[in-house]
Short mmCIF file of C-alpha atoms in Angstrom, two decimals:
data_model
loop_
_atom_site.label_atom_id
_atom_site.label_comp_id
_atom_site.label_asym_id
_atom_site.label_seq_id
_atom_site.Cartn_x
_atom_site.Cartn_y
_atom_site.Cartn_z
CA MET A 11 0.00 0.00 0.00
CA ALA A 12 1.13 3.54 -0.60
CA THR A 13 2.52 5.52 2.29
CA ALA A 14 1.74 9.15 2.98
CA THR A 15 4.98 10.19 1.25
CA THR A 16 4.08 8.49 -2.02
CA ARG A 17 0.73 10.23 -2.40
CA TRP A 18 2.24 13.11 -4.33
CA CYS A 19 3.58 13.43 -7.83
CA VAL A 20 7.34 12.73 -7.89
CA HIS A 21 7.85 15.53 -10.42
CA HIS A 22 5.43 18.02 -8.82
CA PRO A 23 5.55 17.44 -5.05
CA GLN A 24 2.74 19.93 -4.45
CA ARG A 25 0.28 17.95 -6.59
CA ALA A 26 -1.71 14.88 -5.54
CA ALA A 27 -0.91 11.65 -7.35
CA PHE A 28 -3.23 10.54 -10.11
CA ALA A 29 -1.64 7.38 -11.51
CA LEU A 30 1.37 5.10 -11.35
CA CYS A 31 3.95 5.07 -14.16
CA MET A 32 4.15 1.46 -15.33
CA THR A 33 7.81 1.87 -16.32
CA CYS A 34 9.36 3.42 -13.18
CA THR A 35 6.39 2.55 -10.85
CA ARG A 36 6.41 6.06 -9.34
CA THR A 37 3.28 8.06 -8.60
CA ILE A 38 2.54 10.89 -11.02
CA CYS A 39 0.01 13.68 -11.32
CA GLN A 40 -2.60 14.07 -14.05
CA GLU A 41 -0.36 16.38 -16.09
CA CYS A 42 2.61 13.98 -15.99
CA ALA A 43 0.49 10.91 -16.79
CA THR A 44 0.27 9.95 -20.45
CA GLN A 45 -1.77 6.95 -21.46
CA TRP A 46 -0.16 4.94 -24.23
CA ASP A 47 -1.87 1.74 -25.38
CA GLY A 48 -3.92 1.79 -22.20
CA ILE A 49 -0.91 2.05 -19.89
CA TYR A 50 0.16 5.12 -17.91
CA HIS A 51 3.71 6.41 -18.37
CA CYS A 52 5.39 9.50 -16.93
CA ALA A 53 6.93 12.09 -19.26
CA PRO A 54 10.61 11.26 -18.46
CA CYS A 55 10.03 7.52 -19.06
CA LEU A 56 8.27 8.25 -22.35
CA ALA A 57 11.14 10.53 -23.37
CA LYS A 58 13.68 7.85 -22.38
CA GLN A 59 11.82 5.26 -24.45
CA ARG A 60 11.72 7.62 -27.42
CA THR A 61 15.44 8.36 -27.32
CA GLY A 62 16.15 4.67 -26.72
CA VAL A 63 14.24 3.74 -29.84
CA VAL A 64 16.15 6.33 -31.86
CA ALA A 65 19.58 5.68 -30.37
CA ARG A 66 19.64 1.91 -30.17
CA SER A 67 19.39 -0.32 -33.17
CA PRO A 68 16.64 -2.89 -32.52
CA VAL A 69 18.14 -5.32 -35.06
CA GLY A 70 20.07 -7.34 -32.47
CA GLY A 71 17.05 -7.77 -30.22
CA TRP A 72 14.81 -8.73 -33.13
CA LEU A 73 17.35 -11.18 -34.52
CA ALA A 74 17.83 -12.90 -31.17
CA LEU A 75 14.08 -12.99 -30.59
CA VAL A 76 13.28 -14.52 -33.98
CA ILE A 77 16.06 -17.15 -33.79
CA VAL A 78 15.25 -18.21 -30.22
CA THR A 79 11.49 -18.31 -30.94
CA ALA A 80 12.03 -20.45 -34.05
CA ILE A 81 14.22 -22.88 -32.07
CA LEU A 82 11.67 -23.00 -29.25
CA LEU A 83 8.79 -23.69 -31.64
CA PHE A 84 10.75 -26.49 -33.28
CA MET A 85 11.57 -27.88 -29.83
CA THR A 86 7.92 -27.60 -28.79
CA ALA A 87 6.84 -29.85 -31.66
CA ARG A 88 9.62 -32.37 -30.86
CA LEU A 89 8.92 -32.34 -27.11
CA MET A 90 5.20 -32.76 -27.79
CA LEU A 91 6.02 -35.86 -29.82
CA TRP A 92 8.60 -37.35 -27.45
CA SER A 93 6.73 -36.76 -24.21
CA GLY A 94 3.51 -37.95 -25.87
CA ALA A 95 5.12 -41.19 -27.05
CA LEU A 96 6.59 -41.67 -23.58
CA ILE A 97 3.20 -41.29 -21.90
CA ALA A 98 1.42 -43.40 -24.55
CA GLY A 99 3.86 -46.21 -23.82
CA LEU A 100 2.54 -46.38 -20.29
CA PHE A 101 -1.03 -47.16 -21.42
CA MET B 2 -9.19 2.40 -13.95
CA ILE B 3 -7.88 0.36 -11.03
CA ARG B 4 -10.77 0.10 -8.60
CA ALA B 5 -9.71 -2.05 -5.64
CA PRO B 6 -6.55 -3.47 -4.04
CA LEU B 7 -5.09 -6.58 -5.61
CA SER B 8 -6.81 -9.83 -4.64
CA ALA B 9 -8.22 -12.81 -6.51
CA THR B 10 -11.80 -11.58 -5.98
CA SER B 11 -11.07 -8.01 -7.13
CA VAL B 12 -9.29 -9.36 -10.22
CA LEU B 13 -12.28 -11.57 -11.06
CA ASP B 14 -14.68 -8.71 -10.42
CA GLU B 15 -12.89 -6.37 -12.83
CA THR B 16 -12.35 -9.25 -15.27
CA SER B 17 -16.10 -9.72 -15.70
CA ASP B 18 -16.49 -6.00 -16.53
CA ALA B 19 -13.62 -6.05 -19.03
CA VAL B 20 -14.86 -9.26 -20.69
CA ALA B 21 -18.36 -7.79 -21.00
CA LEU B 22 -16.88 -4.85 -22.90
CA ALA B 23 -14.40 -6.75 -25.06
CA ALA B 24 -16.20 -10.06 -25.65
CA ALA B 25 -17.97 -8.93 -28.82
CA PRO B 26 -16.27 -9.49 -31.18
CA TRP B 27 -12.83 -10.12 -29.70
CA ALA B 28 -13.69 -13.28 -27.73
CA ALA B 29 -14.91 -14.73 -31.04
CA VAL B 30 -11.51 -13.94 -32.61
CA LEU B 31 -9.87 -15.74 -29.70
CA VAL B 32 -12.16 -18.78 -29.99
CA LEU B 33 -11.81 -19.01 -33.79
CA THR B 34 -8.01 -18.86 -33.65
CA SER B 35 -7.90 -21.37 -30.76
CA LEU B 36 -10.19 -23.97 -32.37
CA PRO B 37 -7.63 -25.48 -34.84
CA TRP B 38 -4.99 -25.67 -32.08
CA ARG B 39 -7.33 -27.43 -29.63
CA PHE B 40 -8.71 -29.83 -32.27
CA LEU B 41 -5.18 -30.79 -33.34
CA GLN B 42 -4.22 -31.33 -29.70
CA VAL B 43 -7.21 -33.65 -29.32
CA LEU B 44 -6.29 -35.46 -32.54
CA PHE B 45 -2.69 -35.86 -31.37
CA ILE B 46 -3.65 -37.27 -27.95
CA ASP B 47 -6.27 -39.52 -29.57
CA GLN B 48 -3.64 -40.88 -31.99
CA LEU B 49 -1.24 -41.45 -29.09
CA LEU B 50 -3.83 -43.33 -27.04
CA GLU B 51 -4.86 -45.36 -30.10
CA LEU B 52 -1.26 -46.39 -30.76
CA GLY B 53 -0.31 -46.94 -27.12
CA ASN B 54 2.94 -48.91 -26.86
CA ASN B 55 3.42 -48.71 -30.64
CA ALA B 56 3.47 -44.88 -30.67
CA ALA B 57 7.27 -44.82 -30.94
CA HIS B 58 7.00 -46.69 -34.28
CA TYR B 59 4.72 -44.06 -35.83
CA GLY B 60 6.98 -41.05 -35.37
CA ARG B 61 6.39 -39.69 -38.88
CA ALA B 62 2.58 -39.71 -38.64
CA LEU B 63 2.58 -38.32 -35.12
CA GLY B 64 5.28 -35.82 -36.07
CA SER B 65 3.17 -34.37 -38.89
CA THR B 66 0.26 -33.90 -36.46
CA ALA B 67 2.62 -32.29 -33.92
CA ASN B 68 3.99 -29.94 -36.62
CA ALA B 69 0.48 -28.97 -37.73
CA ALA B 70 -0.46 -28.42 -34.08
CA THR B 71 2.56 -26.14 -33.62
CA ILE B 72 1.53 -24.01 -36.63
CA ALA B 73 -2.03 -23.83 -35.23
CA PHE B 74 -0.46 -22.89 -31.88
CA ILE B 75 1.17 -19.83 -33.48
CA VAL B 76 -2.21 -18.79 -34.93
CA SER B 77 -3.84 -19.20 -31.50
CA LEU B 78 -1.12 -17.03 -29.92
CA ILE B 79 -1.90 -14.22 -32.38
CA GLY B 80 -5.59 -14.51 -31.42
CA ARG B 81 -4.66 -14.38 -27.74
CA ALA B 82 -2.51 -11.29 -28.29
CA ILE B 83 -5.38 -9.46 -30.06
CA TYR B 84 -7.81 -10.42 -27.30
CA ALA B 85 -5.39 -9.40 -24.53
CA ARG B 86 -4.93 -6.00 -26.18
CA ALA B 87 -8.72 -5.62 -26.44
CA ILE B 88 -9.08 -6.42 -22.74
CA ASN B 89 -6.29 -3.98 -21.86
CA LEU B 90 -7.93 -1.21 -23.88
CA ALA B 91 -11.35 -1.98 -22.34
CA ALA B 92 -9.91 -1.94 -18.81
CA ALA B 93 -8.08 1.32 -19.46
CA SER B 94 -10.87 3.26 -21.13
CA GLY B 95 -14.01 1.61 -19.74
CA ARG B 96 -15.31 1.56 -23.31
CA ARG B 97 -15.84 -1.12 -25.94
CA PRO B 98 -12.53 -1.48 -27.84
CA GLY B 99 -12.71 -0.84 -31.57
CA LYS B 100 -10.46 -1.91 -34.43
CA GLU B 101 -7.43 -0.55 -32.57
CA ALA B 102 -7.39 -3.92 -30.75
CA LEU B 103 -6.06 -5.43 -33.99
CA ARG B 104 -3.04 -3.13 -33.96
CA VAL B 105 -0.94 -5.24 -31.60
CA PRO B 106 2.58 -3.72 -31.56
CA MET B 107 5.02 -6.00 -33.39
CA ALA B 108 7.48 -5.99 -30.46
CA ALA B 109 4.75 -7.08 -28.02
CA LEU B 110 3.51 -9.81 -30.37
CA ALA B 111 6.98 -11.16 -31.16
CA THR B 112 7.94 -11.12 -27.49
CA TYR B 113 4.75 -12.96 -26.61
CA LEU B 114 5.45 -15.60 -29.29
CA PHE B 115 8.84 -16.10 -27.62
CA THR B 116 7.56 -16.34 -24.00
CA ALA B 117 4.59 -18.52 -24.99
CA SER B 118 6.85 -20.88 -27.00
CA LEU B 119 9.20 -21.14 -24.04
CA VAL B 120 6.31 -21.97 -21.70
CA ALA B 121 4.91 -24.52 -24.18
CA ALA B 122 8.32 -26.21 -24.45
CA LEU B 123 8.56 -26.28 -20.65
CA PHE B 124 5.03 -27.70 -20.46
CA TYR B 125 5.79 -30.62 -22.76
CA ALA B 126 9.10 -31.23 -20.97
CA THR B 127 7.50 -31.33 -17.50
CA TRP B 128 3.82 -32.32 -17.87
CA PHE B 129 4.43 -35.89 -16.68
CA THR B 130 5.69 -34.50 -13.36
CA ILE B 131 2.10 -33.24 -12.68
CA ILE B 132 3.40 -30.19 -10.72
CA GLY B 133 4.77 -28.88 -14.02
CA ILE B 134 1.20 -28.46 -15.34
CA PRO B 135 -0.08 -25.80 -12.87
CA LEU B 136 3.30 -24.07 -12.82
CA THR B 137 3.43 -23.68 -16.59
CA ILE B 138 -0.25 -22.62 -16.65
CA ILE B 139 0.57 -19.81 -14.18
CA VAL B 140 3.64 -18.68 -16.16
CA SER B 141 1.64 -18.92 -19.40
CA GLY B 142 -0.96 -16.60 -17.88
CA LEU B 143 1.73 -14.12 -16.86
CA ALA B 144 3.19 -14.28 -20.37
CA ILE B 145 -0.10 -13.09 -21.91
CA GLY B 146 -0.75 -10.70 -19.01
CA THR B 147 2.60 -8.92 -19.44
CA MET B 148 2.38 -8.89 -23.26
CA PRO B 149 0.98 -5.32 -23.49
CA LEU B 150 3.95 -4.07 -21.42
CA ASN B 151 6.58 -5.36 -23.87
CA ASP B 152 7.41 -2.36 -26.02
CA ARG B 153 10.82 -3.53 -27.26
CA ALA B 154 12.04 -6.75 -28.89
CA GLY B 155 14.32 -8.71 -26.58
CA ILE B 156 14.75 -11.94 -24.68
CA VAL B 157 15.76 -10.99 -21.14
CA ALA B 158 13.36 -8.11 -20.42
CA PRO B 159 10.10 -10.06 -20.92
CA LEU B 160 11.35 -12.89 -18.70
CA LYS B 161 12.34 -10.39 -16.00
CA ARG B 162 8.89 -8.84 -16.28
CA ILE B 163 7.24 -12.24 -15.83
CA GLY B 164 9.48 -12.84 -12.79
CA ARG B 165 8.47 -9.47 -11.34
CA PHE B 166 4.77 -10.29 -11.50
CA ALA B 167 5.31 -13.90 -10.38
CA ARG B 168 5.80 -12.45 -6.89
CA GLU B 169 1.99 -12.29 -6.69
CA ALA B 170 2.10 -16.06 -6.15
CA LYS B 171 -0.84 -16.17 -3.73
CA THR B 172 -3.24 -14.40 -6.08
CA LEU B 173 -1.94 -16.36 -9.08
CA THR B 174 -2.46 -19.69 -7.29
CA ALA B 175 -5.96 -18.66 -6.18
CA LEU B 176 -6.86 -17.64 -9.74
CA THR B 177 -5.49 -20.90 -11.16
CA PHE B 178 -7.63 -22.86 -8.68
CA VAL B 179 -10.72 -20.79 -9.55
CA PHE B 180 -10.21 -21.41 -13.27
CA LEU B 181 -9.62 -25.12 -12.66
CA VAL B 182 -13.03 -25.26 -10.96
CA ALA B 183 -14.49 -23.16 -13.80
CA LEU B 184 -13.08 -25.66 -16.31
CA VAL B 185 -14.84 -28.55 -14.54
CA VAL B 186 -18.10 -26.54 -14.43
CA ALA B 187 -17.76 -25.69 -18.14
CA MET B 188 -17.24 -29.38 -18.97
CA VAL B 189 -20.29 -30.41 -16.91
CA ASN B 190 -22.34 -27.79 -18.76
CA LEU B 191 -21.12 -29.07 -22.11
CA VAL B 192 -22.09 -32.66 -21.19
CA ALA B 193 -25.51 -31.41 -20.10
CA ALA B 194 -25.91 -29.35 -23.30
CA PHE B 195 -25.17 -32.38 -25.50
CA ALA B 196 -27.49 -34.60 -23.43
CA ILE B 197 -30.33 -32.08 -23.62
CA GLY B 198 -29.71 -31.61 -27.35
CA LEU B 199 -29.97 -35.36 -27.99
CA TRP B 200 -33.04 -35.62 -25.80
CA LEU B 201 -34.76 -32.81 -27.69
CA VAL B 202 -33.87 -34.25 -31.09
CA HIS B 203 -35.15 -37.67 -30.03
CA GLY B 204 -38.18 -36.49 -28.04
CA PHE B 205 -39.48 -33.72 -30.28
CA GLY B 206 -37.90 -34.52 -33.62
CA GLY B 207 -38.52 -38.25 -33.43
CA PHE B 208 -35.08 -39.03 -34.85
CA ASP B 209 -33.10 -42.13 -33.98
CA VAL B 210 -30.15 -40.85 -31.97
CA SER B 211 -28.81 -44.16 -30.63
CA ARG B 212 -25.65 -43.81 -32.76
CA TRP B 213 -25.11 -40.24 -31.56
CA GLU B 214 -25.72 -41.31 -27.95
CA ALA B 215 -22.87 -43.76 -28.27
CA LEU B 216 -20.58 -41.09 -29.74
CA LEU B 217 -21.54 -38.34 -27.29
CA ASP B 218 -21.44 -40.53 -24.22
CA PHE B 219 -19.33 -39.42 -21.26
CA GLY B 220 -16.65 -42.10 -21.15
CA THR B 221 -16.09 -42.25 -24.90
CA ARG B 222 -12.43 -41.30 -25.33
CA ARG B 223 -12.81 -38.84 -28.20
CA PHE B 224 -15.83 -37.18 -26.62
CA ASP B 225 -13.97 -36.83 -23.31
CA LEU B 226 -10.97 -35.24 -25.03
CA LEU B 227 -13.24 -32.86 -26.97
CA LEU B 228 -15.02 -31.99 -23.72
CA ILE B 229 -11.72 -30.95 -22.14
CA ALA B 230 -10.85 -28.91 -25.25
CA GLY B 231 -14.33 -27.33 -25.26
CA GLY B 232 -14.07 -26.51 -21.57
CA ILE B 233 -10.69 -24.85 -22.09
CA ILE B 234 -12.04 -22.82 -25.04
CA ALA B 235 -15.01 -21.67 -22.91
CA VAL B 236 -12.83 -20.63 -19.95
CA GLU B 237 -9.89 -19.19 -21.93
CA PRO B 238 -11.36 -15.68 -22.57
CA PHE B 239 -11.90 -15.18 -18.84
CA TRP B 240 -8.50 -16.64 -17.94
CA ILE B 241 -6.64 -14.34 -20.35
CA ALA B 242 -8.66 -11.33 -19.18
CA ALA B 243 -7.96 -12.19 -15.53
CA ASN B 244 -4.22 -12.31 -16.21
CA VAL B 245 -4.24 -8.99 -18.07
CA ILE B 246 -6.21 -7.39 -15.22
CA LEU B 247 -3.94 -8.98 -12.61
CA VAL B 248 -0.83 -7.53 -14.24
CA ARG B 249 -2.50 -4.11 -14.51
CA LYS B 250 -3.52 -4.23 -10.87
CA ALA B 251 -0.22 -5.61 -9.61
CA GLY B 252 1.65 -2.91 -11.55
CA ALA B 253 -0.51 -0.23 -10.01
CA GLU B 254 -1.04 -1.91 -6.65
CA GLU B 255 -0.16 1.23 -4.76
CA SER B 256 -2.60 3.24 -6.82
CA GLY B 257 -5.52 0.93 -5.97
CA GLU B 258 -8.16 1.96 -3.50
CA GLU B 259 -6.17 4.93 -2.28
CA LEU B 260 -5.83 6.48 -5.73
CA ARG B 261 -9.54 6.08 -6.20
CA LEU B 262 -10.06 8.05 -3.01
CA TRP B 263 -7.50 10.65 -4.10
CA PHE B 264 -9.32 10.91 -7.41
CA ARG B 265 -12.57 11.49 -5.54
CA GLU B 266 -10.81 14.13 -3.48
CA LEU B 267 -9.47 15.80 -6.61
CA VAL B 268 -12.88 15.78 -8.27
CA GLY B 269 -14.50 17.03 -5.07
CA ARG B 270 -12.16 20.01 -4.87
#
């Protein structure tokens, strides 16, 4: 539960909190809260995400994600077969 | 809007509201994309049980079913992602989500395909240990619940996020138990629906249903497997919604009841 000290906006200490930033989990006022895809973010976190997107090339992350997912999906089909045959052998 | 502190009952309460808003037509999208996956699962298990000890000798036939099931699994994951986004939008706005529910960010979708594939692999590697089944069901729920939070493609961040929300173990276990009971209730309802349907066709239509009675009899292997699949399909929209709501509530736990009061104070000023 929130304590008395967390009831105020971290960027505007004189203002009452309105929401919780889902990135930094700090309380923020109505002015600082921006809803993006149904999720509240504070202005600094949104700015950080924006610069991060511009500065960092997402190619590495995408490549790793696609390769690992493809391997996992292949493994899923194999594991489904092997574990199924193992269980079927018991009946 | 987060309305009450995090608990299994508050999650279920807000889940029913979100499902009521998002069900039409997004639950249909979820069901339609899940159907091929569930039917192929049933077919695969049926083939395994039919073959029994000889299953190891029919690797090619079983393998083709497993491959088809894996492709259908990917389709079902896309359906889940669309539905989870619809639920998230409904919970955030309190309004019926429109076509924007279809615009699932690529990073969120790709990350969910990764986490869901990992959980599926873990499921098939551990299901014979029994304890692996509820554990992977819980992690699978967290994977779909955290999907809307994944705004960047990566491998470590989504797993960390799942770990962060896994700390709500008590609520997650309670929800899993509730949905297990719901699954049994859904299956009982399906059995009753088929029995009533046959009775009506025989009683009012005058048709001979003896062949259908044998096929749709509780205890017939294929019917039992289809019942389980049907029960899962019936419960799945609520289970996904509950996980999305749980992640929203857990992420904003501190803004629960107190923020509502603060909001009232702000409005009252």
